[in-house]
PDB file of C-alpha atoms in Angstrom:
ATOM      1  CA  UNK A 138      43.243 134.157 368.857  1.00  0.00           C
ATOM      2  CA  UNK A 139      45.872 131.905 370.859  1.00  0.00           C
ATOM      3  CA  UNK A 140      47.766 134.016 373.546  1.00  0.00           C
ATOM      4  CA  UNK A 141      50.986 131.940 372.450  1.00  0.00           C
ATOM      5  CA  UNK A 142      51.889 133.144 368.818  1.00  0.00           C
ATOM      6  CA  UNK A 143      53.581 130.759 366.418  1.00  0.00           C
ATOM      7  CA  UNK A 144      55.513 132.915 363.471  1.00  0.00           C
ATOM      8  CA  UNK A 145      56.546 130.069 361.669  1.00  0.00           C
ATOM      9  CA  UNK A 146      59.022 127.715 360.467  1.00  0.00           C
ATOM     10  CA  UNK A 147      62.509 129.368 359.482  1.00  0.00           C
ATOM     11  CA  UNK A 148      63.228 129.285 355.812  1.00  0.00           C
ATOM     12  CA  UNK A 149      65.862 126.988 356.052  1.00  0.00           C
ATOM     13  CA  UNK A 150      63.606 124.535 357.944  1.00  0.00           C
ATOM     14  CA  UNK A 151      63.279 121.952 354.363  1.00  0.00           C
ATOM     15  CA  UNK A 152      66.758 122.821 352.753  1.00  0.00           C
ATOM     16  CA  UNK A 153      67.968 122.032 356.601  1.00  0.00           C
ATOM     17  CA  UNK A 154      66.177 118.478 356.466  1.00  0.00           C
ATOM     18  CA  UNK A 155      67.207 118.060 352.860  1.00  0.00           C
ATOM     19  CA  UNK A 156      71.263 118.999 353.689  1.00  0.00           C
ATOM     20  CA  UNK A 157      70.659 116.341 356.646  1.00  0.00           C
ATOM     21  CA  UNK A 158      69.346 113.756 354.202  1.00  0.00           C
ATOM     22  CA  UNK A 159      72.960 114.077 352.491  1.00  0.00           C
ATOM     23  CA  UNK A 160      75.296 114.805 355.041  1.00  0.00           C
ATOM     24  CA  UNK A 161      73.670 111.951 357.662  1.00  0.00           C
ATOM     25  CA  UNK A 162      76.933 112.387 360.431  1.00  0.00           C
ATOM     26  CA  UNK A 163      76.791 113.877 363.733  1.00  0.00           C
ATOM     27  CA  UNK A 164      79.809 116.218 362.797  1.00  0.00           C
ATOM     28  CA  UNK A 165      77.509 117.830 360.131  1.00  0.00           C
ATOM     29  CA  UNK A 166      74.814 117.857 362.313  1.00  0.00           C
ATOM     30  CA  UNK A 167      76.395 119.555 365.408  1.00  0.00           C
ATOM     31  CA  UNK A 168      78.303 122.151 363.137  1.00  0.00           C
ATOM     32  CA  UNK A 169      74.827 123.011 362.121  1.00  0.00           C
ATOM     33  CA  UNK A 170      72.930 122.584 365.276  1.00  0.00           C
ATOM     34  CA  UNK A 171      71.872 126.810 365.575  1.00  0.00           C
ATOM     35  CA  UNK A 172      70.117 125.841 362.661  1.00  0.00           C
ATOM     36  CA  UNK A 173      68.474 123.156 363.408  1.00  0.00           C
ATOM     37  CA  UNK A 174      66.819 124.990 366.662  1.00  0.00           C
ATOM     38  CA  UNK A 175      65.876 128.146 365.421  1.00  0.00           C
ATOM     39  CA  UNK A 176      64.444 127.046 361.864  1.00  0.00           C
ATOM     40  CA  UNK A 177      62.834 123.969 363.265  1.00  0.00           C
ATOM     41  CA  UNK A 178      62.881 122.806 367.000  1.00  0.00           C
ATOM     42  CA  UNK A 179      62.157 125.692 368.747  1.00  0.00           C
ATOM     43  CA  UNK A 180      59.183 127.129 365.957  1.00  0.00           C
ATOM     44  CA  UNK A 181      57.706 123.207 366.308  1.00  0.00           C
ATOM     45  CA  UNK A 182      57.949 124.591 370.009  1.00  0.00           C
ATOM     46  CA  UNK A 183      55.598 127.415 369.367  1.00  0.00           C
ATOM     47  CA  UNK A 184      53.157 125.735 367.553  1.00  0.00           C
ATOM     48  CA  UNK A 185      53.083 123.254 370.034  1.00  0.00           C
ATOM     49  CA  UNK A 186      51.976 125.662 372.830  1.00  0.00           C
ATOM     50  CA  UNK A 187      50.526 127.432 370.344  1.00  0.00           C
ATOM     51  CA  UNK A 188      47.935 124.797 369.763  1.00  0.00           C
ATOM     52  CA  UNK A 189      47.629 123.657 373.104  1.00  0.00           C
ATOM     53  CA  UNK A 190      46.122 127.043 373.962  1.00  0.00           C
ATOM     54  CA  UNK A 191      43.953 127.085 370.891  1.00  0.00           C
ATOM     55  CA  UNK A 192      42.659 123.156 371.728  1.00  0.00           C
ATOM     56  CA  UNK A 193      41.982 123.840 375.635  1.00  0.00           C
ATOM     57  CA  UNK A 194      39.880 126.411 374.607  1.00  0.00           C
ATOM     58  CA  UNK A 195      37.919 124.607 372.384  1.00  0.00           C
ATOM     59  CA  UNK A 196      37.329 121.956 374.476  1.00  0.00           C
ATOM     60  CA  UNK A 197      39.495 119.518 372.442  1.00  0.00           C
ATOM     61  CA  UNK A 198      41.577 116.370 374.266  1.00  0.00           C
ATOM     62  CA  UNK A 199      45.470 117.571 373.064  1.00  0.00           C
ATOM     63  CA  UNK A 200      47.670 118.273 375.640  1.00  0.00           C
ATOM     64  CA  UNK A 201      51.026 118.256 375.652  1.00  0.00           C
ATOM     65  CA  UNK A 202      54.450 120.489 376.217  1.00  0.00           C
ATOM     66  CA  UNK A 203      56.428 122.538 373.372  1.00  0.00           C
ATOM     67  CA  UNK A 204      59.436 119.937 374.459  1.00  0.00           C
ATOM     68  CA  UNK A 205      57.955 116.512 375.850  1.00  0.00           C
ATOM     69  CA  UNK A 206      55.576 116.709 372.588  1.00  0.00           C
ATOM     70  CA  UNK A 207      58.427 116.549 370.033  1.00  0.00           C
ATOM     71  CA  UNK A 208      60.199 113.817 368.674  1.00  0.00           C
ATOM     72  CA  UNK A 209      63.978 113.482 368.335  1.00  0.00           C
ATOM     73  CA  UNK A 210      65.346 114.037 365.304  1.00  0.00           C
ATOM     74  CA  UNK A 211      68.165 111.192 366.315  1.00  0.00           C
ATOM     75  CA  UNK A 212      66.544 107.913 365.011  1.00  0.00           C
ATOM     76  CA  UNK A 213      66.781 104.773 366.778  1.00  0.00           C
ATOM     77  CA  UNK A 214      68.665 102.255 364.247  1.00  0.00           C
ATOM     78  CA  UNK A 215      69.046  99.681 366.711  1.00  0.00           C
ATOM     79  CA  UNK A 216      66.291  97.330 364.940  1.00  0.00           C
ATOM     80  CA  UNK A 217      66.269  98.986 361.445  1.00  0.00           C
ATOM     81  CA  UNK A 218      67.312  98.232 357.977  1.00  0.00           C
ATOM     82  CA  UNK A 219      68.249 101.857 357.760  1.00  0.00           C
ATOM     83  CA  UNK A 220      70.892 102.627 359.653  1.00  0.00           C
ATOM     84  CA  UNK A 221      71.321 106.715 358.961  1.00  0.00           C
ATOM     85  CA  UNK A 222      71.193 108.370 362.134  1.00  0.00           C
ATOM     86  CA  UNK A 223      68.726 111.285 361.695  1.00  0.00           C
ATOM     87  CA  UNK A 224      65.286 111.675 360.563  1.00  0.00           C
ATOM     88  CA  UNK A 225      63.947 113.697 357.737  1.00  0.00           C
ATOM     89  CA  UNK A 226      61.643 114.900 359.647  1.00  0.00           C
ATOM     90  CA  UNK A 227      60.515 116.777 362.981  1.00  0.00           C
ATOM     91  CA  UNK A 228      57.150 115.965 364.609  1.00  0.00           C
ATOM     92  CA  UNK A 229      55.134 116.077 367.446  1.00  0.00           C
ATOM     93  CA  UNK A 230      52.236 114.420 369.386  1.00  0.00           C
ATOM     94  CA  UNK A 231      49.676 115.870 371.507  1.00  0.00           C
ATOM     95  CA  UNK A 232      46.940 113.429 373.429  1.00  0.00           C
ATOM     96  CA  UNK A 233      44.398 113.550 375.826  1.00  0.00           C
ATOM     97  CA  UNK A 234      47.014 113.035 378.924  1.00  0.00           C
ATOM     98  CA  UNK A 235      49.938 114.988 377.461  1.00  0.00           C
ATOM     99  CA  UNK A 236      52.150 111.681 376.615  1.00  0.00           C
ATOM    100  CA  UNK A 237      53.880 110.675 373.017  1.00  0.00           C
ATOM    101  CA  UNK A 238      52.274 107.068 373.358  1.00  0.00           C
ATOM    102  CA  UNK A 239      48.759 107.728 374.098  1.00  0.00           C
ATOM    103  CA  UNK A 240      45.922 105.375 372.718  1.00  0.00           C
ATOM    104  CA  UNK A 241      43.070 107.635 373.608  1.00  0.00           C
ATOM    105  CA  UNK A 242      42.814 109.654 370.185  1.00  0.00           C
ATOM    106  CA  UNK A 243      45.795 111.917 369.160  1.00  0.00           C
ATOM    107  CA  UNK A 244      46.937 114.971 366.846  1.00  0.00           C
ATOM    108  CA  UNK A 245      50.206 114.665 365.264  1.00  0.00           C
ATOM    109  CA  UNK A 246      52.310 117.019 363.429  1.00  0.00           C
ATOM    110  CA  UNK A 247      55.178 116.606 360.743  1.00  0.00           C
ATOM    111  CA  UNK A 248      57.587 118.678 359.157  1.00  0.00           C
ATOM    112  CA  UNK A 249      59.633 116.979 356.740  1.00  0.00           C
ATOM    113  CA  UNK A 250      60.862 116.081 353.048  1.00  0.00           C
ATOM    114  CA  UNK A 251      58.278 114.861 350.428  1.00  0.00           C
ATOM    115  CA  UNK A 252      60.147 111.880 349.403  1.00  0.00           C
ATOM    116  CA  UNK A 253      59.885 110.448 352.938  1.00  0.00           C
ATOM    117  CA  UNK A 254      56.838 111.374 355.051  1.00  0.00           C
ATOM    118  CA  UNK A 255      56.335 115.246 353.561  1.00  0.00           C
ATOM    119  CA  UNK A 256      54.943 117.911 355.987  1.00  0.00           C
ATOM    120  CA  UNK A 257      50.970 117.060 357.385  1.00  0.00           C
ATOM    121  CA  UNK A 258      48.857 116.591 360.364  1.00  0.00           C
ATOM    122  CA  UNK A 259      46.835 113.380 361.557  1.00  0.00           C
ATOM    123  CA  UNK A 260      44.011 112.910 364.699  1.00  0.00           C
ATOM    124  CA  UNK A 261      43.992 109.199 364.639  1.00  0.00           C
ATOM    125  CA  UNK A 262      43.088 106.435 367.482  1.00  0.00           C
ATOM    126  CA  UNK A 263      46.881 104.779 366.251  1.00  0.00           C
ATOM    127  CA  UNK A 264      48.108 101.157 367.234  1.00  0.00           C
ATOM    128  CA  UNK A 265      45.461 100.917 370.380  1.00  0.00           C
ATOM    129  CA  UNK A 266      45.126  98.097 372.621  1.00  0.00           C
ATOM    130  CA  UNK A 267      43.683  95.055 371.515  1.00  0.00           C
ATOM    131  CA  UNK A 268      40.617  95.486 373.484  1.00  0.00           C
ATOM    132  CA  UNK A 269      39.813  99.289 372.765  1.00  0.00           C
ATOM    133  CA  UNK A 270      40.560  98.053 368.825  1.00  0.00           C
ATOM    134  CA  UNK A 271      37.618  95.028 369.795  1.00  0.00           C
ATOM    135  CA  UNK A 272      35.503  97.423 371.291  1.00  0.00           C
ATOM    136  CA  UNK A 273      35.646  99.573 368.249  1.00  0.00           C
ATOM    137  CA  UNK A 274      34.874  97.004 365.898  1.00  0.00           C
ATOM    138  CA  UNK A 275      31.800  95.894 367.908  1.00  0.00           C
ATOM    139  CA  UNK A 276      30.771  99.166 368.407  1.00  0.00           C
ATOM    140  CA  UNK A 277      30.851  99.582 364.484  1.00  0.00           C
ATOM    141  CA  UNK A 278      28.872  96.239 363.801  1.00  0.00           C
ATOM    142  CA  UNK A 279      26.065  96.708 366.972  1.00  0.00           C
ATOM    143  CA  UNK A 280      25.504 100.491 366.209  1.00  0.00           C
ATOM    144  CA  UNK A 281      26.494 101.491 362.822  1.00  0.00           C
ATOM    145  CA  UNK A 282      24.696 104.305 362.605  1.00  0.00           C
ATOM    146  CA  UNK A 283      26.761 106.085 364.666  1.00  0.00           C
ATOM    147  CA  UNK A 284      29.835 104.563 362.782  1.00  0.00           C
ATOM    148  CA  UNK A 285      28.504 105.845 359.584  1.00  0.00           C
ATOM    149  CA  UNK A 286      27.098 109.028 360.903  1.00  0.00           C
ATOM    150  CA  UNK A 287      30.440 109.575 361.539  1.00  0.00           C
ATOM    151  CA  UNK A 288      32.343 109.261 358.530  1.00  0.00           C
ATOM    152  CA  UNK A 289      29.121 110.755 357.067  1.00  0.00           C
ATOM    153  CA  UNK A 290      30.207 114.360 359.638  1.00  0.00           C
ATOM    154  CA  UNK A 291      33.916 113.941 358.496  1.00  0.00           C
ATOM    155  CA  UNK A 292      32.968 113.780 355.017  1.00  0.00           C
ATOM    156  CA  UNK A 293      31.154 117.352 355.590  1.00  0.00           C
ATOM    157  CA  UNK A 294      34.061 118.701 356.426  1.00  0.00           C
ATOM    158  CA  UNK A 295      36.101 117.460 354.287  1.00  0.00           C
ATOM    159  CA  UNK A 296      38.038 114.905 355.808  1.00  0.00           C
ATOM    160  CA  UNK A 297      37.841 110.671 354.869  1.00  0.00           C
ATOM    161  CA  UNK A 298      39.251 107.829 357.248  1.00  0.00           C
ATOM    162  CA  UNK A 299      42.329 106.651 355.629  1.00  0.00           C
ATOM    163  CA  UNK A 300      43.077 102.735 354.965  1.00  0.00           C
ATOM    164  CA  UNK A 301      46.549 103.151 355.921  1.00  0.00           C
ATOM    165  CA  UNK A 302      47.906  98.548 357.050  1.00  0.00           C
ATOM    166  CA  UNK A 303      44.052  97.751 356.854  1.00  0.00           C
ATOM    167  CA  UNK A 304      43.416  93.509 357.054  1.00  0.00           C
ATOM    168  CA  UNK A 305      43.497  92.038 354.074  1.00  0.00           C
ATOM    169  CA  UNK A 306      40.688  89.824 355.807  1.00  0.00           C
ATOM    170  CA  UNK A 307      37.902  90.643 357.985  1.00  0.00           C
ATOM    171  CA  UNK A 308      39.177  89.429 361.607  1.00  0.00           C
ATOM    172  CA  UNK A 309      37.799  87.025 363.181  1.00  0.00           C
ATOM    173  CA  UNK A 310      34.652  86.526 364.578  1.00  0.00           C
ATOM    174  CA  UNK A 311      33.201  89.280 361.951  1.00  0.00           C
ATOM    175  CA  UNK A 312      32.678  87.094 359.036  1.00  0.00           C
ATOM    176  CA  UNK A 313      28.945  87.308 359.332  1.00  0.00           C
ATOM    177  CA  UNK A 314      29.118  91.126 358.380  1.00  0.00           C
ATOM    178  CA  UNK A 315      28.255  91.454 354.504  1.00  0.00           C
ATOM    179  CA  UNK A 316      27.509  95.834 354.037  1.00  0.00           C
ATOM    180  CA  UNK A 317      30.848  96.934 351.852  1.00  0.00           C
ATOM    181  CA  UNK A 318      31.804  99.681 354.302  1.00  0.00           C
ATOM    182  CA  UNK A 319      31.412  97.855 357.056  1.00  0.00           C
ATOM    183  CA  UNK A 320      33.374  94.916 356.565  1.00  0.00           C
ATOM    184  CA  UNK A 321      36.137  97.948 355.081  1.00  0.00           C
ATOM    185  CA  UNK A 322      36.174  99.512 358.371  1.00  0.00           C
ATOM    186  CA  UNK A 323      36.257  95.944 360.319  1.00  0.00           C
ATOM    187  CA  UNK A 324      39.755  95.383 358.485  1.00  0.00           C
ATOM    188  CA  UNK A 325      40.739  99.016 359.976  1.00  0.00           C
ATOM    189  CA  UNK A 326      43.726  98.743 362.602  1.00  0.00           C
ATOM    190  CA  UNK A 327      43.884 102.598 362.944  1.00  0.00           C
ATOM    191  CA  UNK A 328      41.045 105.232 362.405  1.00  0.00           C
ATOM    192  CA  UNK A 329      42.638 108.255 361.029  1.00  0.00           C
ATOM    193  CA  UNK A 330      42.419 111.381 359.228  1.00  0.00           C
ATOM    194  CA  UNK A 331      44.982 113.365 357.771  1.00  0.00           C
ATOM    195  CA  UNK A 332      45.420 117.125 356.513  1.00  0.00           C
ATOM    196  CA  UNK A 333      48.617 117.695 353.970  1.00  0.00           C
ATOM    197  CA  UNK A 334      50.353 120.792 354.649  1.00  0.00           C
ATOM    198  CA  UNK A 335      51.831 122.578 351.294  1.00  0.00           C
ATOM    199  CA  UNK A 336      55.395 122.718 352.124  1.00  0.00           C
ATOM    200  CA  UNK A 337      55.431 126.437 351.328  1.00  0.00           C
ATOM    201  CA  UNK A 338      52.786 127.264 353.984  1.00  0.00           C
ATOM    202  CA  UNK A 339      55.156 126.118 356.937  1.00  0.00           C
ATOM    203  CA  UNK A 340      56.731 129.107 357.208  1.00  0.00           C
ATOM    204  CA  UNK A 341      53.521 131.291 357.288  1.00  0.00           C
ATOM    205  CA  UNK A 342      51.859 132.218 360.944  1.00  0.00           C
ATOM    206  CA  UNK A 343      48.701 131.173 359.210  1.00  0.00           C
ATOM    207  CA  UNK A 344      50.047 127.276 359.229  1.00  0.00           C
ATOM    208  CA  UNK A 345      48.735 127.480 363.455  1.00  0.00           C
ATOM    209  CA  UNK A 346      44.785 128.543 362.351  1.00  0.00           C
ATOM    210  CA  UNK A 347      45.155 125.657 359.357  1.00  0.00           C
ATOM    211  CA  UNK A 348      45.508 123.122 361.687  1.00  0.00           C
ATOM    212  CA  UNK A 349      43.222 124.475 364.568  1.00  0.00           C
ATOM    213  CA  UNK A 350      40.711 124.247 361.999  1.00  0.00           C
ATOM    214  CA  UNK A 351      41.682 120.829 360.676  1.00  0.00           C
ATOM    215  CA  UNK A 352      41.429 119.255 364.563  1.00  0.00           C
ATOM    216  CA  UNK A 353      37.834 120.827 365.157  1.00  0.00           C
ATOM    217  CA  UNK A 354      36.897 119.038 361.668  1.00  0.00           C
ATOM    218  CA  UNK A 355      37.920 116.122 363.105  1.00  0.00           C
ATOM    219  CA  UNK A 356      36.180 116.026 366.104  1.00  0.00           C
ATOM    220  CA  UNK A 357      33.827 113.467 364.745  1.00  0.00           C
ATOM    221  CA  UNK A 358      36.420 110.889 365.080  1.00  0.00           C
ATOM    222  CA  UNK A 359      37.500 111.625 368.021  1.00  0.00           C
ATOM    223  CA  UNK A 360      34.013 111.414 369.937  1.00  0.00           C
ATOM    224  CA  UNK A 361      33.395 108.497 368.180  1.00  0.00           C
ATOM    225  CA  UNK A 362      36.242 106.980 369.563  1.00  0.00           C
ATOM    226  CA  UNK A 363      36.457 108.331 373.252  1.00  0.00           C
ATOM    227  CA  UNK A 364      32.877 107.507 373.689  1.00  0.00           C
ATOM    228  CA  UNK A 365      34.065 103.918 373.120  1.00  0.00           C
ATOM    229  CA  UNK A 366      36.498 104.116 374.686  1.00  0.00           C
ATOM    230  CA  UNK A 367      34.646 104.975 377.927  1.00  0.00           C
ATOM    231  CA  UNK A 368      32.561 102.120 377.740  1.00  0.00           C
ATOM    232  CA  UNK A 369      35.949 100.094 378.469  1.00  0.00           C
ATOM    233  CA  UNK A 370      36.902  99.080 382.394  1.00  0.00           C
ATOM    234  CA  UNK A 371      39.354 101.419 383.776  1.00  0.00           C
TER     235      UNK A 371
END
Protein backbone atom coordinates (compact mmCIF):
# COMPACT_ATOMS: atom_id res chain seq x y z
CA UNK A 1 0.00 0.00 0.00
CA UNK A 2 1.53 3.56 -0.98
CA UNK A 3 2.28 5.69 2.21
CA UNK A 4 0.90 8.77 0.10
CA UNK A 5 -2.96 8.18 -0.31
CA UNK A 6 -4.75 9.51 -3.37
CA UNK A 7 -8.78 9.87 -2.56
CA UNK A 8 -9.64 10.89 -5.82
CA UNK A 9 -10.72 13.32 -8.28
CA UNK A 10 -13.51 15.84 -6.97
CA UNK A 11 -16.85 15.36 -8.57
CA UNK A 12 -16.80 18.38 -10.34
CA UNK A 13 -13.42 17.45 -11.90
CA UNK A 14 -15.36 16.60 -15.79
CA UNK A 15 -18.38 19.09 -15.45
CA UNK A 16 -15.29 21.61 -14.42
CA UNK A 17 -13.39 20.71 -17.80
CA UNK A 18 -16.68 20.61 -19.65
CA UNK A 19 -17.88 24.40 -18.16
CA UNK A 20 -14.16 25.38 -19.33
CA UNK A 21 -14.76 23.98 -22.80
CA UNK A 22 -17.71 26.69 -22.99
CA UNK A 23 -16.72 29.49 -21.07
CA UNK A 24 -12.81 29.47 -22.62
CA UNK A 25 -11.89 33.25 -20.81
CA UNK A 26 -9.60 33.84 -18.06
CA UNK A 27 -12.42 35.79 -16.14
CA UNK A 28 -14.39 32.46 -16.00
CA UNK A 29 -11.53 30.67 -15.23
CA UNK A 30 -10.15 32.73 -12.25
CA UNK A 31 -13.77 33.18 -10.76
CA UNK A 32 -13.62 29.46 -10.67
CA UNK A 33 -10.07 28.81 -9.83
CA UNK A 34 -10.99 26.98 -5.98
CA UNK A 35 -12.42 24.66 -8.23
CA UNK A 36 -10.15 23.98 -10.44
CA UNK A 37 -7.46 23.08 -7.51
CA UNK A 38 -9.32 21.11 -5.27
CA UNK A 39 -11.37 18.91 -7.89
CA UNK A 40 -8.42 18.56 -10.17
CA UNK A 41 -4.85 20.05 -9.61
CA UNK A 42 -4.17 19.29 -6.31
CA UNK A 43 -5.93 15.34 -6.43
CA UNK A 44 -3.60 14.98 -9.92
CA UNK A 45 -1.08 16.06 -7.06
CA UNK A 46 -1.78 13.06 -4.97
CA UNK A 47 -1.75 10.61 -7.43
CA UNK A 48 1.30 11.89 -8.60
CA UNK A 49 3.19 11.22 -5.31
CA UNK A 50 0.98 8.69 -4.89
CA UNK A 51 2.46 6.72 -7.70
CA UNK A 52 5.83 7.75 -7.31
CA UNK A 53 5.87 5.87 -4.00
CA UNK A 54 4.09 2.89 -5.44
CA UNK A 55 6.76 2.85 -8.71
CA UNK A 56 10.06 3.31 -6.46
CA UNK A 57 9.04 0.47 -4.74
CA UNK A 58 8.58 -1.63 -7.46
CA UNK A 59 11.57 -0.92 -8.99
CA UNK A 60 9.93 0.98 -11.90
CA UNK A 61 11.85 4.19 -13.80
CA UNK A 62 8.90 7.12 -12.96
CA UNK A 63 9.97 9.81 -11.06
CA UNK A 64 8.70 12.91 -10.83
CA UNK A 65 7.03 15.74 -8.33
CA UNK A 66 3.11 16.19 -7.57
CA UNK A 67 3.85 19.90 -9.23
CA UNK A 68 6.87 19.74 -11.82
CA UNK A 69 4.95 16.47 -13.22
CA UNK A 70 1.76 18.32 -14.26
CA UNK A 71 0.95 20.14 -17.17
CA UNK A 72 -0.66 23.59 -17.35
CA UNK A 73 -3.95 23.76 -18.06
CA UNK A 74 -3.11 27.32 -19.98
CA UNK A 75 -2.37 26.15 -23.61
CA UNK A 76 0.21 27.63 -25.66
CA UNK A 77 -1.71 29.13 -28.88
CA UNK A 78 1.18 30.84 -30.11
CA UNK A 79 1.62 28.27 -33.18
CA UNK A 80 -1.94 26.77 -33.19
CA UNK A 81 -4.99 26.80 -35.29
CA UNK A 82 -6.89 26.77 -32.05
CA UNK A 83 -6.59 29.64 -30.36
CA UNK A 84 -8.86 28.89 -26.95
CA UNK A 85 -6.75 29.41 -24.10
CA UNK A 86 -7.26 26.34 -21.84
CA UNK A 87 -7.05 22.73 -22.23
CA UNK A 88 -9.68 20.14 -21.72
CA UNK A 89 -7.63 18.35 -19.98
CA UNK A 90 -5.09 17.95 -16.93
CA UNK A 91 -2.12 15.55 -17.21
CA UNK A 92 1.01 14.57 -16.03
CA UNK A 93 4.38 12.89 -16.89
CA UNK A 94 6.61 10.88 -14.86
CA UNK A 95 10.19 9.52 -16.42
CA UNK A 96 13.14 7.92 -15.47
CA UNK A 97 14.95 11.43 -14.41
CA UNK A 98 11.87 13.21 -13.07
CA UNK A 99 11.54 15.73 -16.25
CA UNK A 100 8.21 16.40 -18.58
CA UNK A 101 10.46 15.84 -21.80
CA UNK A 102 12.19 12.69 -21.14
CA UNK A 103 12.99 10.17 -24.05
CA UNK A 104 13.98 7.32 -21.84
CA UNK A 105 10.44 5.54 -21.51
CA UNK A 106 7.58 7.45 -19.70
CA UNK A 107 4.05 7.08 -17.87
CA UNK A 108 1.58 9.66 -18.59
CA UNK A 109 -1.66 10.48 -17.11
CA UNK A 110 -4.87 12.36 -18.43
CA UNK A 111 -7.91 13.61 -17.08
CA UNK A 112 -10.10 15.11 -19.50
CA UNK A 113 -13.35 15.27 -21.81
CA UNK A 114 -14.12 12.33 -24.22
CA UNK A 115 -14.59 14.40 -27.21
CA UNK A 116 -10.97 15.61 -26.99
CA UNK A 117 -8.36 13.26 -25.47
CA UNK A 118 -10.87 11.45 -22.66
CA UNK A 119 -9.29 10.34 -19.32
CA UNK A 120 -6.27 7.32 -19.77
CA UNK A 121 -2.77 6.43 -19.06
CA UNK A 122 0.22 5.66 -21.58
CA UNK A 123 4.13 4.17 -20.86
CA UNK A 124 5.47 4.97 -24.22
CA UNK A 125 9.25 5.66 -25.55
CA UNK A 126 7.38 9.13 -27.30
CA UNK A 127 9.09 11.39 -30.05
CA UNK A 128 12.85 10.01 -29.10
CA UNK A 129 15.93 11.05 -30.70
CA UNK A 130 16.68 10.05 -34.01
CA UNK A 131 19.36 7.75 -33.00
CA UNK A 132 17.64 5.93 -29.94
CA UNK A 133 14.48 5.64 -32.70
CA UNK A 134 17.56 3.92 -35.21
CA UNK A 135 18.74 1.91 -32.57
CA UNK A 136 15.31 0.59 -31.93
CA UNK A 137 14.58 -0.29 -35.31
CA UNK A 138 17.87 -2.23 -35.66
CA UNK A 139 17.46 -3.76 -32.57
CA UNK A 140 13.96 -5.02 -33.88
CA UNK A 141 15.39 -6.31 -37.33
CA UNK A 142 18.97 -7.99 -35.74
CA UNK A 143 17.13 -9.60 -32.70
CA UNK A 144 13.51 -9.99 -33.19
CA UNK A 145 12.96 -12.35 -30.88
CA UNK A 146 13.25 -10.20 -28.24
CA UNK A 147 11.05 -7.62 -30.20
CA UNK A 148 8.38 -10.15 -30.52
CA UNK A 149 8.84 -11.74 -27.19
CA UNK A 150 7.90 -8.59 -26.19
CA UNK A 151 4.74 -7.72 -27.63
CA UNK A 152 4.18 -11.49 -27.14
CA UNK A 153 4.59 -10.48 -22.71
CA UNK A 154 2.36 -7.33 -23.32
CA UNK A 155 -0.15 -9.28 -25.03
CA UNK A 156 -0.31 -11.57 -21.69
CA UNK A 157 -1.22 -8.93 -19.91
CA UNK A 158 -3.34 -7.45 -21.80
CA UNK A 159 -1.84 -4.61 -23.31
CA UNK A 160 -0.98 -4.14 -27.54
CA UNK A 161 1.55 -1.44 -28.97
CA UNK A 162 -0.56 1.14 -30.51
CA UNK A 163 0.06 2.50 -34.27
CA UNK A 164 -0.62 5.91 -33.23
CA UNK A 165 1.54 8.56 -36.79
CA UNK A 166 3.14 5.12 -37.87
CA UNK A 167 5.14 5.56 -41.65
CA UNK A 168 3.14 5.01 -44.24
CA UNK A 169 6.51 3.48 -45.69
CA UNK A 170 9.11 1.42 -44.22
CA UNK A 171 12.13 4.02 -43.66
CA UNK A 172 14.89 3.79 -45.25
CA UNK A 173 17.46 1.45 -45.32
CA UNK A 174 14.77 -1.34 -44.07
CA UNK A 175 13.32 -2.26 -47.33
CA UNK A 176 14.92 -5.65 -47.28
CA UNK A 177 12.62 -6.66 -44.24
CA UNK A 178 9.56 -8.76 -45.68
CA UNK A 179 7.81 -10.58 -41.99
CA UNK A 180 4.28 -8.44 -41.70
CA UNK A 181 4.95 -7.40 -38.10
CA UNK A 182 8.11 -6.48 -38.59
CA UNK A 183 8.05 -4.17 -41.31
CA UNK A 184 4.60 -2.78 -39.02
CA UNK A 185 6.78 -2.05 -36.19
CA UNK A 186 9.73 -0.55 -38.56
CA UNK A 187 7.05 2.22 -39.61
CA UNK A 188 6.58 2.78 -35.62
CA UNK A 189 7.76 6.43 -34.53
CA UNK A 190 6.54 5.81 -30.90
CA UNK A 191 6.19 2.43 -28.96
CA UNK A 192 3.29 2.78 -26.72
CA UNK A 193 0.68 1.31 -24.70
CA UNK A 194 -2.27 2.76 -23.36
CA UNK A 195 -4.90 1.92 -20.48
CA UNK A 196 -8.49 3.92 -20.83
CA UNK A 197 -9.74 5.04 -17.63
CA UNK A 198 -13.80 4.93 -17.36
CA UNK A 199 -14.52 8.45 -16.62
CA UNK A 200 -16.59 7.39 -13.62
CA UNK A 201 -13.65 5.61 -11.92
CA UNK A 202 -11.63 8.99 -11.51
CA UNK A 203 -13.12 9.86 -8.59
CA UNK A 204 -12.64 6.44 -6.82
CA UNK A 205 -9.26 5.86 -4.53
CA UNK A 206 -9.13 2.63 -6.44
CA UNK A 207 -8.17 4.76 -9.85
CA UNK A 208 -4.17 4.84 -7.94
CA UNK A 209 -3.99 0.62 -7.74
CA UNK A 210 -5.59 0.65 -11.60
CA UNK A 211 -2.80 2.29 -12.85
CA UNK A 212 0.00 0.80 -10.56
CA UNK A 213 -1.13 -2.28 -12.05
CA UNK A 214 -1.34 -1.04 -15.62
CA UNK A 215 2.63 0.32 -15.39
CA UNK A 216 3.92 -3.16 -13.97
CA UNK A 217 2.00 -4.73 -17.15
CA UNK A 218 3.91 -2.67 -19.09
CA UNK A 219 7.15 -3.30 -18.01
CA UNK A 220 7.86 -5.32 -21.06
CA UNK A 221 8.11 -2.25 -23.05
CA UNK A 222 9.91 -0.48 -21.05
CA UNK A 223 12.94 -3.04 -20.66
CA UNK A 224 12.78 -3.51 -24.09
CA UNK A 225 13.43 -0.11 -24.65
CA UNK A 226 15.96 0.96 -21.84
CA UNK A 227 18.00 -2.02 -22.65
CA UNK A 228 18.41 -0.29 -26.04
CA UNK A 229 18.73 2.40 -25.01
CA UNK A 230 21.85 1.53 -22.98
CA UNK A 231 23.56 0.19 -25.77
CA UNK A 232 23.64 4.00 -27.04
CA UNK A 233 26.97 6.35 -26.20
CA UNK A 234 26.32 8.53 -23.32
Amino acid sequence: MSETVFKGFGDKALPFLKALDFHQNREWFLENKDLFEAHLYEPLGDLVDDLIVRFEKAGLPFKGDRKKSQFRIKRDTRFAKDKSPYNRHLSALLSPDGSKWSESGCFYVCVGLEEYRGCYAAVAFWQGKPELLLAMRKAIVAKPEKYRAMVKALASNGLELRDIDRLKRTPRGFEEVTDADLIEALRNRHFMVRHTIEPARITSPELADDLFDFALRAKPLIDWGRAIQGTLPA
